[in-house]
C-alpha cells in the first residue's frame, strides 16, 4: 500500500527524490524547505524524502523498500533523478518538477487551490470592530 494515501483529506504531501541527500540539488532544495517550515505547517504539508538507498517518512523514520516502491510506482518516479512532487489533499498530483522549486512557488500553488481557499476563509476571524 502506498503510505502517501494515509494523508488523503488530512495533509498535502511533498515528495522529494534524489540519488543521495548529499547531492547538490537536494541540499539546495532542503535549505529552501527548512526556511519555509512555518508556511508548510500552515498549509498542512508533510514531506517524504526518497533516496536510492534509503527512504524517510514525514517523521524522518526509515521506511521499508516495499513502501518506497509503492510511492515510486504510484507516481511514476524515477529513483535515480531529482524530483519534487506535490500531492494534494485529494490524493492527486498537483505539481511535478525536476528542478529546485522555491517554497514561495509551492505556497502560491497551494494557496490557489479551492480546498486551501476554503481553509483560509474558515481560519479568518470576524472583524472585532
PDB file of C-alpha atoms in Angstrom:
ATOM      1  CA  UNK A   1       0.000   0.000   0.000  1.00  0.00           C
ATOM      2  CA  UNK A   2       1.176   3.495  -0.834  1.00  0.00           C
ATOM      3  CA  UNK A   3       1.862   5.245   2.513  1.00  0.00           C
ATOM      4  CA  UNK A   4       1.062   8.633   0.959  1.00  0.00           C
ATOM      5  CA  UNK A   5      -2.589   7.540   0.837  1.00  0.00           C
ATOM      6  CA  UNK A   6      -2.756   7.729   4.643  1.00  0.00           C
ATOM      7  CA  UNK A   7      -2.569  11.525   4.352  1.00  0.00           C
ATOM      8  CA  UNK A   8      -5.521  11.868   1.966  1.00  0.00           C
ATOM      9  CA  UNK A   9      -8.040  14.549   3.030  1.00  0.00           C
ATOM     10  CA  UNK A  10      -5.809  15.465   6.007  1.00  0.00           C
ATOM     11  CA  UNK A  11      -2.490  16.722   4.663  1.00  0.00           C
ATOM     12  CA  UNK A  12      -0.774  17.741   1.476  1.00  0.00           C
ATOM     13  CA  UNK A  13       2.361  15.763   0.656  1.00  0.00           C
ATOM     14  CA  UNK A  14       5.637  16.857  -0.869  1.00  0.00           C
ATOM     15  CA  UNK A  15       7.777  14.025  -2.225  1.00  0.00           C
ATOM     16  CA  UNK A  16      11.425  14.937  -2.775  1.00  0.00           C
ATOM     17  CA  UNK A  17      13.584  12.362  -4.539  1.00  0.00           C
ATOM     18  CA  UNK A  18      17.318  12.396  -5.132  1.00  0.00           C
ATOM     19  CA  UNK A  19      20.102   9.917  -5.666  1.00  0.00           C
ATOM     20  CA  UNK A  20      21.598  10.973  -2.332  1.00  0.00           C
ATOM     21  CA  UNK A  21      20.996  13.502   0.445  1.00  0.00           C
ATOM     22  CA  UNK A  22      24.481  14.781  -0.416  1.00  0.00           C
ATOM     23  CA  UNK A  23      23.513  15.740  -3.971  1.00  0.00           C
ATOM     24  CA  UNK A  24      23.766  19.459  -4.692  1.00  0.00           C
ATOM     25  CA  UNK A  25      20.196  19.783  -5.943  1.00  0.00           C
ATOM     26  CA  UNK A  26      18.777  18.011  -2.939  1.00  0.00           C
ATOM     27  CA  UNK A  27      20.806  20.091  -0.466  1.00  0.00           C
ATOM     28  CA  UNK A  28      19.633  23.327  -2.099  1.00  0.00           C
ATOM     29  CA  UNK A  29      16.008  22.168  -2.073  1.00  0.00           C
ATOM     30  CA  UNK A  30      16.253  21.083   1.560  1.00  0.00           C
ATOM     31  CA  UNK A  31      17.608  24.506   2.596  1.00  0.00           C
ATOM     32  CA  UNK A  32      14.607  26.174   0.959  1.00  0.00           C
ATOM     33  CA  UNK A  33      12.171  23.786   2.637  1.00  0.00           C
ATOM     34  CA  UNK A  34      13.790  24.305   6.038  1.00  0.00           C
ATOM     35  CA  UNK A  35      13.271  28.069   5.734  1.00  0.00           C
ATOM     36  CA  UNK A  36       9.602  27.507   4.903  1.00  0.00           C
ATOM     37  CA  UNK A  37       8.649  25.293   7.864  1.00  0.00           C
ATOM     38  CA  UNK A  38       6.088  27.731   9.272  1.00  0.00           C
ATOM     39  CA  UNK A  39       4.321  28.068   5.925  1.00  0.00           C
ATOM     40  CA  UNK A  40       4.389  24.310   5.458  1.00  0.00           C
ATOM     41  CA  UNK A  41       2.719  23.771   8.809  1.00  0.00           C
ATOM     42  CA  UNK A  42       0.048  26.386   7.994  1.00  0.00           C
ATOM     43  CA  UNK A  43      -0.707  24.511   4.769  1.00  0.00           C
ATOM     44  CA  UNK A  44      -0.757  21.023   6.327  1.00  0.00           C
ATOM     45  CA  UNK A  45       2.230  19.982   4.203  1.00  0.00           C
ATOM     46  CA  UNK A  46       4.371  16.949   5.079  1.00  0.00           C
ATOM     47  CA  UNK A  47       7.495  15.700   3.294  1.00  0.00           C
ATOM     48  CA  UNK A  48       8.648  12.275   2.154  1.00  0.00           C
ATOM     49  CA  UNK A  49      12.353  12.115   1.271  1.00  0.00           C
ATOM     50  CA  UNK A  50      13.345   9.266  -1.040  1.00  0.00           C
ATOM     51  CA  UNK A  51      16.927   8.382  -1.984  1.00  0.00           C
ATOM     52  CA  UNK A  52      18.440   5.464  -3.883  1.00  0.00           C
ATOM     53  CA  UNK A  53      19.364   3.514  -0.763  1.00  0.00           C
ATOM     54  CA  UNK A  54      17.034   4.788   1.981  1.00  0.00           C
ATOM     55  CA  UNK A  55      13.643   6.412   2.343  1.00  0.00           C
ATOM     56  CA  UNK A  56      12.288   8.706   5.064  1.00  0.00           C
ATOM     57  CA  UNK A  57       8.680   9.336   6.030  1.00  0.00           C
ATOM     58  CA  UNK A  58       7.426  12.736   7.307  1.00  0.00           C
ATOM     59  CA  UNK A  59       8.678  11.910  10.819  1.00  0.00           C
ATOM     60  CA  UNK A  60      12.148  11.152   9.378  1.00  0.00           C
ATOM     61  CA  UNK A  61      11.668   7.474  10.179  1.00  0.00           C
ATOM     62  CA  UNK A  62      13.183   4.904   7.840  1.00  0.00           C
ATOM     63  CA  UNK A  63      10.607   3.358   5.512  1.00  0.00           C
ATOM     64  CA  UNK A  64      10.649  -0.126   4.057  1.00  0.00           C
ATOM     65  CA  UNK A  65      11.673  -0.741   0.462  1.00  0.00           C
ATOM     66  CA  UNK A  66       8.129  -2.015  -0.115  1.00  0.00           C
ATOM     67  CA  UNK A  67       6.636   1.355   0.915  1.00  0.00           C
ATOM     68  CA  UNK A  68       9.225   3.275  -1.119  1.00  0.00           C
ATOM     69  CA  UNK A  69       8.483   1.182  -4.220  1.00  0.00           C
ATOM     70  CA  UNK A  70       4.768   1.808  -3.732  1.00  0.00           C
ATOM     71  CA  UNK A  71       5.431   5.563  -3.849  1.00  0.00           C
ATOM     72  CA  UNK A  72       7.780   5.314  -6.846  1.00  0.00           C
ATOM     73  CA  UNK A  73       5.225   3.210  -8.736  1.00  0.00           C
ATOM     74  CA  UNK A  74       2.130   5.220  -7.779  1.00  0.00           C
ATOM     75  CA  UNK A  75       3.624   8.456  -9.100  1.00  0.00           C
ATOM     76  CA  UNK A  76       5.910   7.078 -11.856  1.00  0.00           C
ATOM     77  CA  UNK A  77       9.027   8.439 -10.165  1.00  0.00           C
ATOM     78  CA  UNK A  78      12.495   7.528 -11.446  1.00  0.00           C
ATOM     79  CA  UNK A  79      14.553   6.749  -8.310  1.00  0.00           C
ATOM     80  CA  UNK A  80      17.753   7.945  -9.994  1.00  0.00           C
ATOM     81  CA  UNK A  81      16.589  11.508 -10.593  1.00  0.00           C
ATOM     82  CA  UNK A  82      15.972  14.627  -8.560  1.00  0.00           C
ATOM     83  CA  UNK A  83      12.291  15.498  -8.470  1.00  0.00           C
ATOM     84  CA  UNK A  84       9.727  17.304  -6.361  1.00  0.00           C
ATOM     85  CA  UNK A  85       6.066  16.275  -6.413  1.00  0.00           C
ATOM     86  CA  UNK A  86       3.177  17.953  -4.656  1.00  0.00           C
ATOM     87  CA  UNK A  87       0.234  15.709  -3.829  1.00  0.00           C
ATOM     88  CA  UNK A  88      -2.996  17.473  -2.895  1.00  0.00           C
ATOM     89  CA  UNK A  89      -5.283  16.528  -0.044  1.00  0.00           C
ATOM     90  CA  UNK A  90      -7.455  14.796  -2.641  1.00  0.00           C
ATOM     91  CA  UNK A  91      -4.542  12.475  -3.463  1.00  0.00           C
ATOM     92  CA  UNK A  92      -3.848  13.791  -6.965  1.00  0.00           C
ATOM     93  CA  UNK A  93      -0.559  15.138  -8.318  1.00  0.00           C
ATOM     94  CA  UNK A  94      -0.704  18.940  -8.291  1.00  0.00           C
ATOM     95  CA  UNK A  95       2.878  19.601  -9.387  1.00  0.00           C
ATOM     96  CA  UNK A  96       5.866  17.658 -10.677  1.00  0.00           C
ATOM     97  CA  UNK A  97       9.261  19.349 -11.083  1.00  0.00           C
ATOM     98  CA  UNK A  98      12.677  18.008 -11.925  1.00  0.00           C
ATOM     99  CA  UNK A  99      14.393  21.145 -10.699  1.00  0.00           C
ATOM    100  CA  UNK A 100      14.585  23.076  -7.451  1.00  0.00           C
ATOM    101  CA  UNK A 101      11.440  24.998  -6.560  1.00  0.00           C
ATOM    102  CA  UNK A 102      11.071  27.789  -4.028  1.00  0.00           C
ATOM    103  CA  UNK A 103       8.690  27.496  -1.120  1.00  0.00           C
ATOM    104  CA  UNK A 104       7.104  30.711  -2.397  1.00  0.00           C
ATOM    105  CA  UNK A 105       6.138  28.932  -5.623  1.00  0.00           C
ATOM    106  CA  UNK A 106       4.880  25.894  -3.710  1.00  0.00           C
ATOM    107  CA  UNK A 107       2.840  28.070  -1.350  1.00  0.00           C
ATOM    108  CA  UNK A 108       1.380  30.134  -4.213  1.00  0.00           C
ATOM    109  CA  UNK A 109       0.265  26.957  -5.948  1.00  0.00           C
ATOM    110  CA  UNK A 110      -1.282  25.556  -2.766  1.00  0.00           C
ATOM    111  CA  UNK A 111      -2.938  28.871  -1.898  1.00  0.00           C
ATOM    112  CA  UNK A 112      -4.577  28.977  -5.335  1.00  0.00           C
ATOM    113  CA  UNK A 113      -6.292  25.611  -4.781  1.00  0.00           C
ATOM    114  CA  UNK A 114     -10.028  25.647  -3.938  1.00  0.00           C
ATOM    115  CA  UNK A 115      -9.589  23.489  -0.831  1.00  0.00           C
ATOM    116  CA  UNK A 116      -6.897  25.823   0.528  1.00  0.00           C
ATOM    117  CA  UNK A 117      -9.081  28.848  -0.275  1.00  0.00           C
ATOM    118  CA  UNK A 118     -11.817  27.312   1.900  1.00  0.00           C
ATOM    119  CA  UNK A 119      -9.319  26.656   4.701  1.00  0.00           C
ATOM    120  CA  UNK A 120      -8.142  30.265   4.617  1.00  0.00           C
ATOM    121  CA  UNK A 121     -11.729  31.589   4.710  1.00  0.00           C
ATOM    122  CA  UNK A 122     -12.570  29.347   7.664  1.00  0.00           C
ATOM    123  CA  UNK A 123      -9.475  30.413   9.599  1.00  0.00           C
ATOM    124  CA  UNK A 124     -10.182  34.143   9.261  1.00  0.00           C
ATOM    125  CA  UNK A 125     -11.723  35.608  12.369  1.00  0.00           C
ATOM    126  CA  UNK A 126     -14.584  38.079  12.025  1.00  0.00           C
ATOM    127  CA  UNK A 127     -13.669  41.739  12.467  1.00  0.00           C
ATOM    128  CA  UNK A 128     -13.693  42.812  16.086  1.00  0.00           C
ATOM    129  CA  UNK A 129     -14.892  46.404  15.389  1.00  0.00           C
TER     130      UNK A 129
END
